[in-house]
Amino acid sequence: MISALKRLAASPASSLALIVGAAAAAAAGFLAPKWGVYGSPVFWSFGGLAACALACTLQLQARLLWRTRSVSVLGLDSREEAMKGILGKHGYRLAAAFGSGETRRFSFQRDGPGKYGSFLFHAGLFLVVLSGLWLAAFQKRAFLQLMEGETFQGAENEFLTLEKGPLAGAFSVPFGLRLGTLTHEYWNDGQVKDFASELFLLEEGREERRRVSVNHPLIAGGVAVYQSPHYGYSVSLALQRPDGSRPVTHFLIDKAPRINLPAVGRADFPTTGYVMSVSLRPDRRRKDFHLVDPELEVSVLRGERVLYRGPVPLQGSVRVGSDRLSLAGLRQWSGLNLVDRGGLGPARLGFILSALGAGLLFLLPEGKVVVGARAEGGWNVAPSSRREKALAREEASLIESELAARDAPRSRSHAHALL
Amino acid sequence: MLTPSFEFEAVLHWTATALYVLSALAYGVRVFFSRGKAERWGAGFALAGLFPHAAALIVRWAASGHGPYMTKYEVLSSNAWVAILFFLIASWRRPRLRPAGIVVLPVCFLSMAGGLFTNPAARNLPPSLRSIWLVFHILFAKLGAGGVLLALGAAVLYLIKEGREADFARRLPPLDILDDYSRRFAGFGFFFWSVMIAAGAIWADESWGRYWAWDPIETWSLITWLALGAYLHLRRFHGLNGRKAAWLMAGCFVLSVSTLIAVPILAKGLHTEYFQ
């Protein structure tokens, strides 16, 4: 029963069904993206079936690949050695000789590294599929917004967003981070040239300066910190209340897409009932994304009523109802993506193996020919490859011609000697 | 903004396009009117076109500060150059493939002409595209497209020849040879496409911490790769060959064009900034 199931799983029909099904599922997912991928039973079903099918295929191929065969080849005469030499130039090696006299046949194989191609390719795919299932179940990814000077302690509740697989535990990071400065540079047309976070890695009582930029993550304690493309400005506003309290809140707004536009954001001021819209130009001359000469405008609403709309000075305050609103601080913030690295290594190996296997399979394919002497002289070369039969026959004809040309001067000189 | 050398670039591009048109015409004459020398003219014009085309790409590279992979103008042009080079090398080693020039050259010069009518302004390279994996990813994407195009060429010749008794059909290579070449180049295309996906996934991990995000182009690359895989499986294990295989190869080509050109225009995602 188990053997039958294994054969079914590794059968060409099952493989084809999985391939077509995966393509259809991917197309359906593209057209209806709201279904989501990793929470979908389709993903888990396909992933599981694919992993089983690949495992059975690998087991079958491994048995075929490592099967050893002992071959004894009897001594070749000079003509046969010459024939073997010509086949050798085409990449063939003598695998076996059988029969004798007129029925003697030679089996040649061209099987260099190509014979491992299918096994490596499917082994790579197996690793990728397994990694995908593992990551879908256990991976932890989080997005962190850090203001300059602010410290991340490593706790899960500090993340702005968190994605975890259904079987993943808490995402507590074994180190802290403090953002020193966010650096960003631009081309003359305002497109971003580079951006990076100058961080301090806080680990075991030590503080280590590190830089995180795109394509250059920080990896420590099994967690990788990637520079997110999201960054911007932190506008800290303070509200002086008549009762003497002075709540402060931080509005984290994204950088504007173009230099002539302000960075805008809208949020409520906790415990006050105010809703604030903030518009910040980091440079009032509209020439720089850095906080060179900032200009801040705020709208304050309570319900439908606009209590204030206008600039907020960098020093001083403005009246909002019975309160006074002032700027408590202006900094930059950087977005960081934190990812648990567990399970990602095998996926990389899988991608590399599958690419390598595909190369061996299609660039260095196997070949088999059987060579026999003709009664009337010359050689007959018959391909026994199951693939590309027409091209194999063409190659066999070419080898026959070369063998005939090799023999022709000898037969002419032999005939001449007889004469 | 336009690069300072754009006018010179445009002249080189149009010169190359004109030579490719002449090459396509020469191959057409060879196939339909059996003028043996026309085949050499076809290869000659195509080879001659590669030089001004390469010069245009180099000038663009020097002016923009990055390789030709950031806008429709650059992508369509560089894809065509790689595909034509691939075809010339393959047809030099396997002369029976030369008639496929009636498919390869028109597709390539139409691709170039399409690029020349888009916005040629250069774009700066964003930080996410500065990685060595980009080189592997882009190079193998172009080789994959070239492999699939050659497989299509052989498949189209098969469809032209099958069932026809006309002289031009008899002059084409045997049907079984064309069938095998289509399969062989589909295999090359599958390998190059596999490396493209692998390099892209590893690069995505280094940039964003995940190998796969189901971005529209990632999804359609996967669908194209699975389609090529299904084609090769059907050929290897289910005896698919001949006319059905040729039509399936045409379908795989349409998918590859959709992935590389249509999806970046129609869908928004992380990848699409390279094709604006």
XYZ file of C-alpha atoms in Angstrom:
695
model
C 0.000 0.000 0.000
C 2.728 2.456 0.972
C 4.822 1.469 -2.036
C 1.824 1.995 -4.293
C 1.224 5.421 -2.786
C 4.885 6.310 -3.215
C 4.795 5.255 -6.862
C 1.635 7.293 -7.368
C 3.176 10.339 -5.698
C 6.331 10.095 -7.833
C 4.441 9.306 -11.053
C 4.637 11.695 -14.027
C 0.849 12.177 -13.939
C 0.926 13.332 -10.300
C 3.836 15.666 -10.995
C 2.013 17.196 -13.922
C -1.168 17.612 -11.885
C 0.767 19.417 -9.148
C 2.557 21.688 -11.622
C -0.659 22.683 -13.394
C -2.518 23.047 -10.102
C 0.203 25.290 -8.653
C 0.134 27.515 -11.740
C -3.661 27.775 -11.595
C -3.588 28.578 -7.876
C -0.949 31.275 -8.403
C -3.015 32.834 -11.219
C -6.157 32.717 -9.087
C -4.290 34.317 -6.208
C -3.088 37.122 -8.482
C -6.660 37.833 -9.595
C -8.108 37.617 -6.075
C -5.299 38.745 -3.791
C -7.534 39.376 -0.820
C -7.661 35.648 -0.170
C -4.112 35.841 1.212
C -1.565 33.095 0.733
C -0.153 31.662 3.923
C -3.464 31.433 5.713
C -5.044 29.669 2.763
C -5.748 25.909 2.944
C -4.842 25.775 -0.768
C -1.263 26.833 0.051
C -0.919 24.217 2.772
C -2.499 21.454 0.662
C -0.295 22.149 -2.350
C 2.771 22.595 -0.237
C 2.227 19.332 1.572
C 1.448 17.379 -1.599
C 4.414 18.894 -3.398
C 6.749 18.011 -0.533
C 5.499 14.397 -0.503
C 5.735 14.045 -4.263
C 9.246 15.489 -4.321
C 10.373 13.244 -1.462
C 9.101 10.136 -3.286
C 10.688 11.290 -6.543
C 14.024 11.840 -4.832
C 13.930 8.430 -3.220
C 13.256 6.834 -6.605
C 15.967 8.812 -8.370
C 18.526 8.198 -5.640
C 18.079 4.464 -6.034
C 18.652 4.693 -9.788
C 21.533 7.081 -9.480
C 23.652 5.192 -7.032
C 23.090 1.758 -8.495
C 26.514 0.351 -9.300
C 27.196 -2.038 -12.059
C 30.413 -3.849 -12.644
C 31.478 -3.976 -16.236
C 34.264 -5.976 -17.703
C 35.386 -4.949 -21.143
C 37.532 -7.345 -23.131
C 40.603 -6.088 -24.875
C 39.945 -3.948 -27.934
C 41.833 -4.300 -31.169
C 43.377 -1.273 -32.847
C 40.328 -0.601 -35.022
C 38.055 -0.745 -32.016
C 40.395 1.547 -30.088
C 40.228 4.061 -32.938
C 36.443 3.840 -32.913
C 36.454 4.421 -29.158
C 38.687 7.462 -29.681
C 36.248 9.058 -32.123
C 33.326 8.461 -29.786
C 35.448 9.962 -26.999
C 35.768 13.224 -28.955
C 31.982 13.471 -28.847
C 32.016 13.059 -25.080
C 31.084 9.373 -24.997
C 32.787 6.799 -22.813
C 32.676 3.040 -23.294
C 30.211 1.577 -20.795
C 29.966 -2.061 -21.903
C 30.836 -4.475 -24.661
C 28.768 -7.545 -25.368
C 28.553 -10.294 -27.909
C 31.439 -11.533 -29.962
C 32.511 -11.760 -33.539
C 29.982 -10.292 -35.952
C 27.457 -9.697 -33.168
C 29.841 -7.707 -31.019
C 28.302 -4.488 -29.789
C 29.635 -1.576 -27.761
C 27.482 0.583 -25.531
C 28.693 4.172 -25.073
C 27.357 6.735 -22.624
C 27.743 10.476 -22.331
C 26.670 11.022 -18.779
C 29.102 13.449 -17.151
C 27.524 15.552 -14.432
C 24.248 15.723 -16.354
C 22.940 12.524 -14.805
C 22.819 14.204 -11.406
C 20.809 17.122 -12.764
C 17.317 15.790 -12.149
C 18.145 14.657 -8.629
C 19.756 17.989 -7.672
C 16.936 19.983 -9.239
C 14.218 18.086 -7.374
C 16.277 18.092 -4.151
C 16.537 21.875 -4.412
C 12.796 22.204 -4.989
C 12.136 19.925 -2.024
C 14.209 22.194 0.233
C 12.427 25.288 -1.072
C 8.973 23.787 -0.536
C 9.866 22.522 2.946
C 11.339 25.896 3.885
C 8.238 27.623 2.575
C 5.991 25.445 4.730
C 8.231 25.921 7.750
C 8.368 29.682 7.327
C 4.630 29.934 6.792
C 4.134 28.108 10.093
C 6.870 29.604 12.236
C 8.173 32.802 10.770
C 8.069 36.071 12.643
C 8.309 39.446 10.903
C 7.786 42.814 12.467
C 7.913 46.480 11.520
C 9.430 48.930 13.948
C 9.321 52.722 13.853
C 12.177 54.283 15.782
C 12.667 57.992 16.315
C 16.181 59.357 16.489
C 17.433 58.887 20.041
C 14.726 56.356 20.873
C 15.588 52.865 22.152
C 13.905 49.581 21.268
C 14.088 47.172 24.212
C 13.385 43.962 22.271
C 9.796 43.351 23.384
C 7.032 42.267 21.054
C 4.639 45.042 22.122
C 6.996 47.698 20.763
C 6.397 46.702 17.148
C 3.999 48.706 15.006
C 2.997 45.616 13.008
C 3.728 41.954 13.576
C 3.197 38.946 11.317
C 3.570 35.520 12.807
C 2.877 32.050 11.518
C 0.159 30.078 13.311
C 2.718 27.989 15.196
C 5.189 30.762 15.972
C 5.836 31.742 19.565
C 6.430 35.236 20.917
C 8.814 37.403 18.927
C 11.171 38.710 21.571
C 14.412 40.021 20.156
C 17.618 39.149 22.123
C 19.075 42.639 21.755
C 18.081 46.278 21.911
C 18.493 49.012 19.324
C 18.888 52.732 19.611
C 18.582 54.892 16.528
C 21.368 57.456 16.360
C 20.595 59.224 13.098
C 18.789 58.517 9.873
C 20.881 59.572 6.888
C 19.362 60.079 3.433
C 20.671 61.416 0.146
C 18.909 62.413 -3.064
C 19.646 62.878 -6.740
C 19.168 66.303 -8.294
C 15.676 65.341 -9.459
C 14.598 64.479 -5.913
C 14.700 60.675 -6.306
C 16.222 58.914 -3.321
C 19.881 57.997 -3.807
C 20.604 56.263 -0.536
C 19.252 56.010 3.003
C 20.557 54.286 6.085
C 20.084 54.074 9.840
C 23.025 54.609 12.144
C 22.131 52.283 14.994
C 23.548 51.240 18.331
C 23.245 47.494 18.963
C 22.669 46.919 22.696
C 23.641 43.396 23.641
C 24.855 41.910 26.949
C 25.599 45.301 28.438
C 27.640 46.393 25.427
C 26.856 49.069 22.882
C 28.085 48.597 19.331
C 27.677 51.079 16.528
C 26.201 49.554 13.354
C 24.869 50.838 10.065
C 21.832 49.337 8.343
C 20.999 50.222 4.744
C 19.170 48.598 1.815
C 20.861 45.298 0.878
C 23.020 45.537 4.018
C 21.039 44.230 6.993
C 22.238 43.779 10.562
C 22.149 40.188 11.763
C 22.501 39.335 15.441
C 21.140 36.608 17.696
C 19.272 34.907 14.855
C 17.334 38.067 13.995
C 17.967 40.250 10.960
C 17.240 43.977 10.892
C 16.508 45.393 7.430
C 16.216 49.036 6.464
C 12.620 49.652 5.429
C 11.866 52.083 2.541
C 9.544 53.891 4.967
C 10.986 56.780 6.938
C 10.005 60.317 7.745
C 9.645 62.929 10.448
C 8.529 62.828 14.051
C 6.636 65.951 15.109
C 6.302 66.122 18.897
C 3.513 68.444 19.999
C 2.847 69.530 23.558
C -0.462 70.831 24.890
C -0.305 73.141 27.911
C -3.639 72.672 29.684
C -5.282 75.046 32.162
C -4.947 72.421 34.923
C -1.159 72.558 34.570
C -0.774 69.231 32.784
C 1.330 69.131 29.652
C 0.686 66.002 27.567
C 3.065 65.409 24.668
C 2.392 63.236 21.671
C 4.534 62.254 18.692
C 3.162 62.317 15.178
C 5.207 60.070 12.919
C 4.621 61.140 9.326
C 6.074 59.677 6.137
C 8.446 61.640 3.962
C 6.667 63.332 1.040
C 7.061 61.630 -2.361
C 8.318 64.830 -4.006
C 10.400 67.668 -2.706
C 7.828 70.362 -3.480
C 5.162 68.595 -1.415
C 4.770 68.703 2.370
C 4.868 65.632 4.559
C 1.356 65.193 5.937
C -0.300 63.107 8.589
C -3.448 62.988 10.662
C -4.037 61.459 14.053
C -5.804 62.114 17.324
C -4.118 63.635 20.345
C -4.776 61.018 23.054
C -6.884 61.996 26.098
C -7.707 65.421 24.662
C -10.419 64.722 22.118
C -8.513 66.698 19.499
C -7.897 65.389 15.969
C -4.838 66.983 14.367
C -3.710 67.215 10.762
C -0.030 67.999 10.487
C 1.746 69.390 7.419
C 5.524 69.711 7.593
C 7.958 71.121 5.089
C 11.457 70.084 6.201
C 12.863 72.976 4.158
C 10.639 76.012 3.524
C 12.677 76.754 0.358
C 11.476 73.326 -0.956
C 15.015 72.283 -1.834
C 15.863 69.636 0.723
C 14.291 66.620 2.435
C 16.448 67.187 5.509
C 15.221 69.248 8.483
C 17.136 72.309 7.322
C 14.610 75.123 7.811
C 11.335 73.466 8.785
C 7.871 74.947 8.482
C 4.955 73.387 10.378
C 1.220 73.868 9.893
C -1.469 72.235 11.974
C -5.256 71.933 11.839
C -6.953 71.079 15.129
C -10.506 69.749 15.153
C -12.812 68.728 17.937
C -15.716 66.873 16.363
C -16.657 68.904 13.304
C -15.389 72.214 14.745
C -12.058 73.614 13.612
C -10.376 75.084 16.652
C -7.164 76.145 14.915
C -5.694 76.115 11.444
C -2.330 77.701 10.779
C 1.409 77.631 11.459
C 3.002 76.463 14.678
C 6.192 78.394 15.416
C 9.386 76.473 16.197
C 9.605 78.542 19.402
C 6.493 79.762 21.209
C 2.932 78.455 21.120
C -0.513 79.024 19.618
C -3.918 79.062 21.325
C -6.174 76.085 20.696
C -9.436 76.528 22.613
C -8.369 76.888 26.251
C -5.051 75.145 25.663
C -1.740 76.267 24.215
C -0.099 74.116 21.553
C 3.651 74.182 21.051
C 6.287 72.205 19.210
C 8.124 69.933 21.676
C 10.522 68.371 19.214
C 11.247 67.673 15.586
C 13.252 64.590 14.612
C 13.418 61.939 11.964
C 12.213 58.394 12.297
C 13.370 55.272 10.514
C 11.417 52.155 9.640
C 13.108 48.840 10.329
C 11.935 45.350 9.417
C 12.913 42.655 11.879
C 12.849 39.046 10.724
C 13.549 35.826 12.606
C 16.175 34.103 10.405
C 15.273 30.530 11.406
C 14.414 28.409 8.370
C 15.736 30.850 5.778
C 19.094 29.125 5.246
C 17.721 25.888 3.710
C 15.603 27.939 1.305
C 18.695 29.649 -0.106
C 20.463 26.316 -0.514
C 17.342 24.954 -2.200
C 17.233 27.777 -4.761
C 20.917 27.319 -5.580
C 20.618 23.526 -5.918
C 17.548 23.695 -8.127
C 19.203 26.218 -10.444
C 22.361 24.103 -10.596
C 20.337 20.936 -11.203
C 18.385 22.562 -14.032
C 21.666 23.594 -15.637
C 23.115 20.100 -15.470
C 19.869 18.584 -16.743
C 19.465 20.811 -19.797
C 22.964 22.021 -20.641
C 24.787 18.699 -20.081
C 22.201 16.081 -21.051
C 22.915 12.378 -21.066
C 23.428 10.451 -24.266
C 23.623 6.763 -25.144
C 24.620 5.052 -28.366
C 25.255 1.457 -29.333
C 27.973 0.809 -31.908
C 28.297 -2.350 -33.902
C 30.466 -3.401 -36.814
C 28.722 -3.891 -40.145
C 29.250 -7.137 -42.006
C 30.115 -5.188 -45.162
C 32.567 -2.983 -43.242
C 32.166 0.252 -41.385
C 30.249 0.882 -38.227
C 26.625 1.266 -37.343
C 25.856 3.845 -34.634
C 22.387 3.650 -33.128
C 21.219 6.174 -30.521
C 19.259 4.753 -27.629
C 18.306 8.065 -26.049
C 14.623 8.547 -25.263
C 14.843 12.308 -25.684
C 15.399 14.397 -28.802
C 15.512 11.311 -30.997
C 15.855 13.221 -34.253
C 18.852 15.211 -33.036
C 20.337 12.036 -31.550
C 19.963 10.321 -34.938
C 21.678 13.272 -36.614
C 24.559 13.051 -34.202
C 24.771 9.285 -34.732
C 24.940 9.835 -38.525
C 27.710 12.359 -38.031
C 29.697 9.898 -35.895
C 29.142 7.155 -38.506
C 30.541 9.459 -41.197
C 33.594 10.206 -39.072
C 34.128 6.519 -38.422
C 33.750 5.768 -42.147
C 36.241 8.487 -43.036
C 38.666 7.084 -40.471
C 38.381 3.619 -42.011
C 38.392 4.725 -45.665
C 42.151 5.459 -46.120
C 42.944 2.133 -44.400
C 40.665 0.145 -46.737
C 42.126 1.942 -49.779
C 45.689 1.187 -48.708
C 44.722 -2.405 -47.916
C 43.179 -2.808 -51.358
C 46.292 -1.227 -52.903
C 48.489 -3.686 -51.000
C 46.383 -6.551 -52.295
C 46.798 -5.245 -55.827
C 15.458 63.788 -18.096
C 17.071 62.945 -21.428
C 20.746 62.078 -21.342
C 23.061 64.525 -23.137
C 24.021 61.822 -25.634
C 20.435 60.846 -26.400
C 20.439 62.024 -30.008
C 23.529 59.957 -30.774
C 21.962 56.996 -28.972
C 18.764 57.333 -30.979
C 20.679 57.350 -34.272
C 22.517 54.172 -33.255
C 19.292 52.492 -32.147
C 17.436 53.303 -35.356
C 20.444 52.162 -37.422
C 20.396 48.839 -35.611
C 16.629 48.542 -36.038
C 16.940 49.172 -39.781
C 19.620 46.477 -40.087
C 17.428 44.033 -38.173
C 14.530 44.763 -40.527
C 16.801 44.013 -43.505
C 17.932 40.830 -41.778
C 14.339 39.696 -41.251
C 13.572 40.409 -44.913
C 16.631 38.424 -46.005
C 15.610 35.442 -43.899
C 12.135 35.703 -45.328
C 13.518 35.635 -48.865
C 15.616 32.612 -47.969
C 12.672 30.684 -46.530
C 9.961 31.589 -49.040
C 11.969 32.018 -52.240
C 14.932 29.687 -51.713
C 17.651 32.198 -52.330
C 20.580 30.447 -50.649
C 22.727 33.584 -50.355
C 19.872 35.440 -48.679
C 20.529 33.414 -45.527
C 24.069 34.771 -45.338
C 22.765 38.284 -45.887
C 20.289 37.719 -43.076
C 23.000 36.666 -40.646
C 25.262 39.433 -41.890
C 22.695 42.192 -41.395
C 21.812 40.858 -37.939
C 25.475 40.710 -36.944
C 26.072 44.179 -38.344
C 23.106 45.484 -36.375
C 24.526 44.153 -33.123
C 27.396 46.644 -33.249
C 25.496 49.961 -33.375
C 23.004 48.402 -30.983
C 25.765 47.525 -28.518
C 27.237 50.985 -28.935
C 23.845 52.548 -28.133
C 23.552 50.447 -24.979
C 27.090 51.339 -23.891
C 26.491 55.059 -24.499
C 23.302 54.838 -22.483
C 25.090 52.947 -19.718
C 27.817 55.572 -19.491
C 25.327 58.443 -19.480
C 22.888 56.998 -16.933
C 25.466 55.372 -14.640
C 23.773 51.969 -14.618
C 23.047 49.069 -16.934
C 20.161 49.028 -19.438
C 17.419 47.726 -17.150
C 15.611 50.704 -15.642
C 12.937 51.808 -18.108
C 10.852 50.267 -20.907
C 13.208 51.925 -23.396
C 16.270 50.223 -21.931
C 14.678 46.855 -21.111
C 13.110 46.274 -24.532
C 16.332 47.258 -26.278
C 18.652 45.106 -24.169
C 16.293 42.114 -24.342
C 16.397 42.332 -28.134
C 20.196 42.536 -28.225
C 20.647 39.464 -26.039
C 18.030 37.492 -28.000
C 19.639 38.288 -31.358
C 23.106 37.422 -30.089
C 21.753 34.150 -28.706
C 20.122 33.385 -32.067
C 23.251 34.152 -34.074
C 25.430 31.940 -31.877
C 22.895 29.099 -31.918
C 22.384 29.303 -35.695
C 26.132 29.448 -36.325
C 26.607 26.196 -34.395
C 23.406 24.658 -35.730
C 22.851 25.966 -39.277
C 19.463 24.266 -39.502
C 18.172 26.878 -37.063
C 18.783 29.782 -39.427
C 15.256 29.860 -40.886
C 14.023 30.656 -37.355
C 15.307 34.151 -38.123
C 11.922 34.874 -39.721
C 10.474 34.706 -36.209
C 13.328 35.923 -34.005
C 14.286 39.056 -35.948
C 10.785 40.512 -36.324
C 10.017 39.957 -32.638
C 13.264 41.687 -31.705
C 12.972 44.712 -33.984
C 9.351 45.202 -32.952
C 10.505 45.086 -29.327
C 13.156 47.695 -30.047
C 10.806 49.898 -31.998
C 8.287 49.668 -29.150
C 10.959 50.787 -26.722
C 11.993 53.683 -28.956
C 8.463 55.092 -28.826
C 8.383 55.151 -25.024
C 9.798 57.828 -22.767
C 13.590 57.645 -23.178
C 14.363 59.763 -20.100
C 16.968 58.108 -17.901
C 16.142 57.191 -14.327
C 18.555 56.944 -11.454
C 19.156 53.600 -9.828
C 17.221 53.290 -6.554
C 19.087 51.866 -3.546
C 17.249 48.530 -3.672
C 18.681 47.786 -7.140
C 22.317 48.115 -6.089
C 23.267 44.491 -5.619
C 25.404 41.940 -7.459
C 22.365 39.652 -7.529
C 20.698 42.168 -9.817
C 23.292 41.361 -12.479
C 22.552 37.625 -12.347
C 18.809 38.217 -12.137
C 18.640 40.573 -15.110
C 21.143 38.691 -17.280
C 19.389 35.363 -16.860
C 15.981 36.990 -17.384
C 17.185 38.159 -20.786
C 18.756 34.786 -21.604
C 15.549 33.062 -20.523
C 13.528 35.287 -22.838
C 16.009 34.525 -25.636
C 15.774 30.778 -25.064
C 11.984 30.836 -25.122
C 12.043 32.988 -28.281
C 14.290 30.486 -30.073
C 12.057 27.634 -28.963
C 9.119 29.601 -30.384
C 11.029 30.114 -33.634
C 11.499 26.374 -34.103
C 7.867 25.735 -33.114
C 6.558 28.292 -35.624
C 8.658 26.737 -38.401
C 7.142 23.389 -37.486
C 3.631 24.784 -37.766
C 4.491 26.445 -41.084
C 5.930 23.248 -42.537
C 3.505 20.627 -41.260
C 0.983 19.460 -43.804
C 2.301 21.737 -46.578
C 3.688 20.504 -49.867
C 4.827 23.874 -51.135
C 8.494 24.270 -52.113
C 9.267 26.640 -49.274
C 7.901 24.139 -46.731
C 10.041 21.358 -48.206
C 13.128 23.557 -47.859
C 12.667 23.912 -44.118
C 14.454 21.404 -41.842
C 12.672 18.095 -41.147
C 9.717 18.247 -38.773
C 11.289 15.978 -36.174
C 14.441 18.139 -36.090
C 12.382 21.305 -35.586
C 10.414 19.557 -32.864
C 13.602 18.557 -31.071
C 15.106 22.041 -31.340
C 11.984 23.562 -29.884
C 12.249 21.195 -26.952
C 15.974 21.816 -26.523
C 15.645 25.589 -26.412
C 12.672 25.303 -24.093
C 15.043 23.404 -21.791
C 17.605 26.204 -22.027
C 14.890 28.748 -21.384
C 13.726 26.767 -18.341
C 17.258 26.683 -16.911
C 17.815 30.419 -17.434
C 14.378 31.182 -15.980
C 15.232 29.013 -12.929
C 18.434 30.970 -12.318
C 16.539 34.243 -12.730
C 14.001 33.209 -10.090
C 16.681 31.848 -7.740
C 18.847 34.978 -8.017
C 15.796 37.188 -7.536
C 14.696 35.263 -4.465
C 18.137 35.383 -2.834
C 18.398 39.093 -3.598
C 14.925 39.699 -2.128
C 16.036 37.935 1.043
C 19.083 40.200 1.322
C 17.040 43.330 0.642
C 13.782 42.672 2.427
C 14.226 39.535 4.524
C 11.887 37.311 2.571
C 12.432 35.165 -0.510
C 8.986 35.541 -1.966
C 6.231 38.128 -1.535
C 3.781 37.177 -4.310
C 4.494 40.451 -6.070
C 2.658 40.412 -9.472
C 5.868 39.886 -11.457
C 7.108 37.221 -9.045
C 3.758 35.430 -9.381
C 3.747 35.552 -13.177
C 7.412 34.512 -13.358
C 6.456 31.487 -11.321
C 3.472 30.758 -13.575
C 5.697 30.992 -16.677
C 8.301 28.738 -15.070
C 5.608 26.202 -14.118
C 4.224 26.348 -17.676
C 7.678 25.592 -19.104
C 8.025 22.822 -16.529
C 4.678 21.344 -17.564
C 5.723 21.546 -21.242
C 8.984 19.704 -20.530
C 7.232 17.105 -18.383
C 4.639 16.482 -21.065
C 7.381 16.076 -23.680
C 9.503 13.802 -21.518
C 6.924 11.562 -19.880
C 3.666 11.838 -21.809
C 4.891 11.688 -25.394
C 3.717 15.178 -26.321
C 5.297 16.250 -29.585
C 4.507 17.738 -32.942
C 1.708 20.233 -33.472
C 0.355 20.162 -29.918
C 3.837 20.741 -28.491
C 4.367 23.642 -30.903
C 1.118 25.343 -29.843
C 1.924 24.790 -26.177
C 5.326 26.394 -26.764
C 3.570 29.382 -28.318
C 1.441 29.623 -25.179
C 4.567 29.564 -22.993
C 6.023 32.378 -25.108
C 2.893 34.488 -24.609
C 3.183 33.916 -20.855
C 6.848 34.948 -20.850
C 6.055 38.155 -22.762
C 3.220 38.869 -20.329
C 5.561 38.438 -17.385
C 8.345 40.591 -18.761
C 6.318 43.333 -20.430
C 2.551 43.317 -19.816
C 2.388 42.660 -16.067
C 4.851 45.460 -15.150
C 2.659 47.905 -17.089
C -0.677 46.702 -15.742
C 0.074 45.811 -12.124
C 1.770 47.777 -9.374
C 4.368 46.195 -7.159
C 7.939 46.271 -5.961
C 9.240 45.235 -9.374
C 7.328 47.679 -11.480
C 9.580 50.650 -10.835
C 12.100 49.087 -13.233
C 9.668 49.271 -16.125
C 8.244 52.793 -15.894
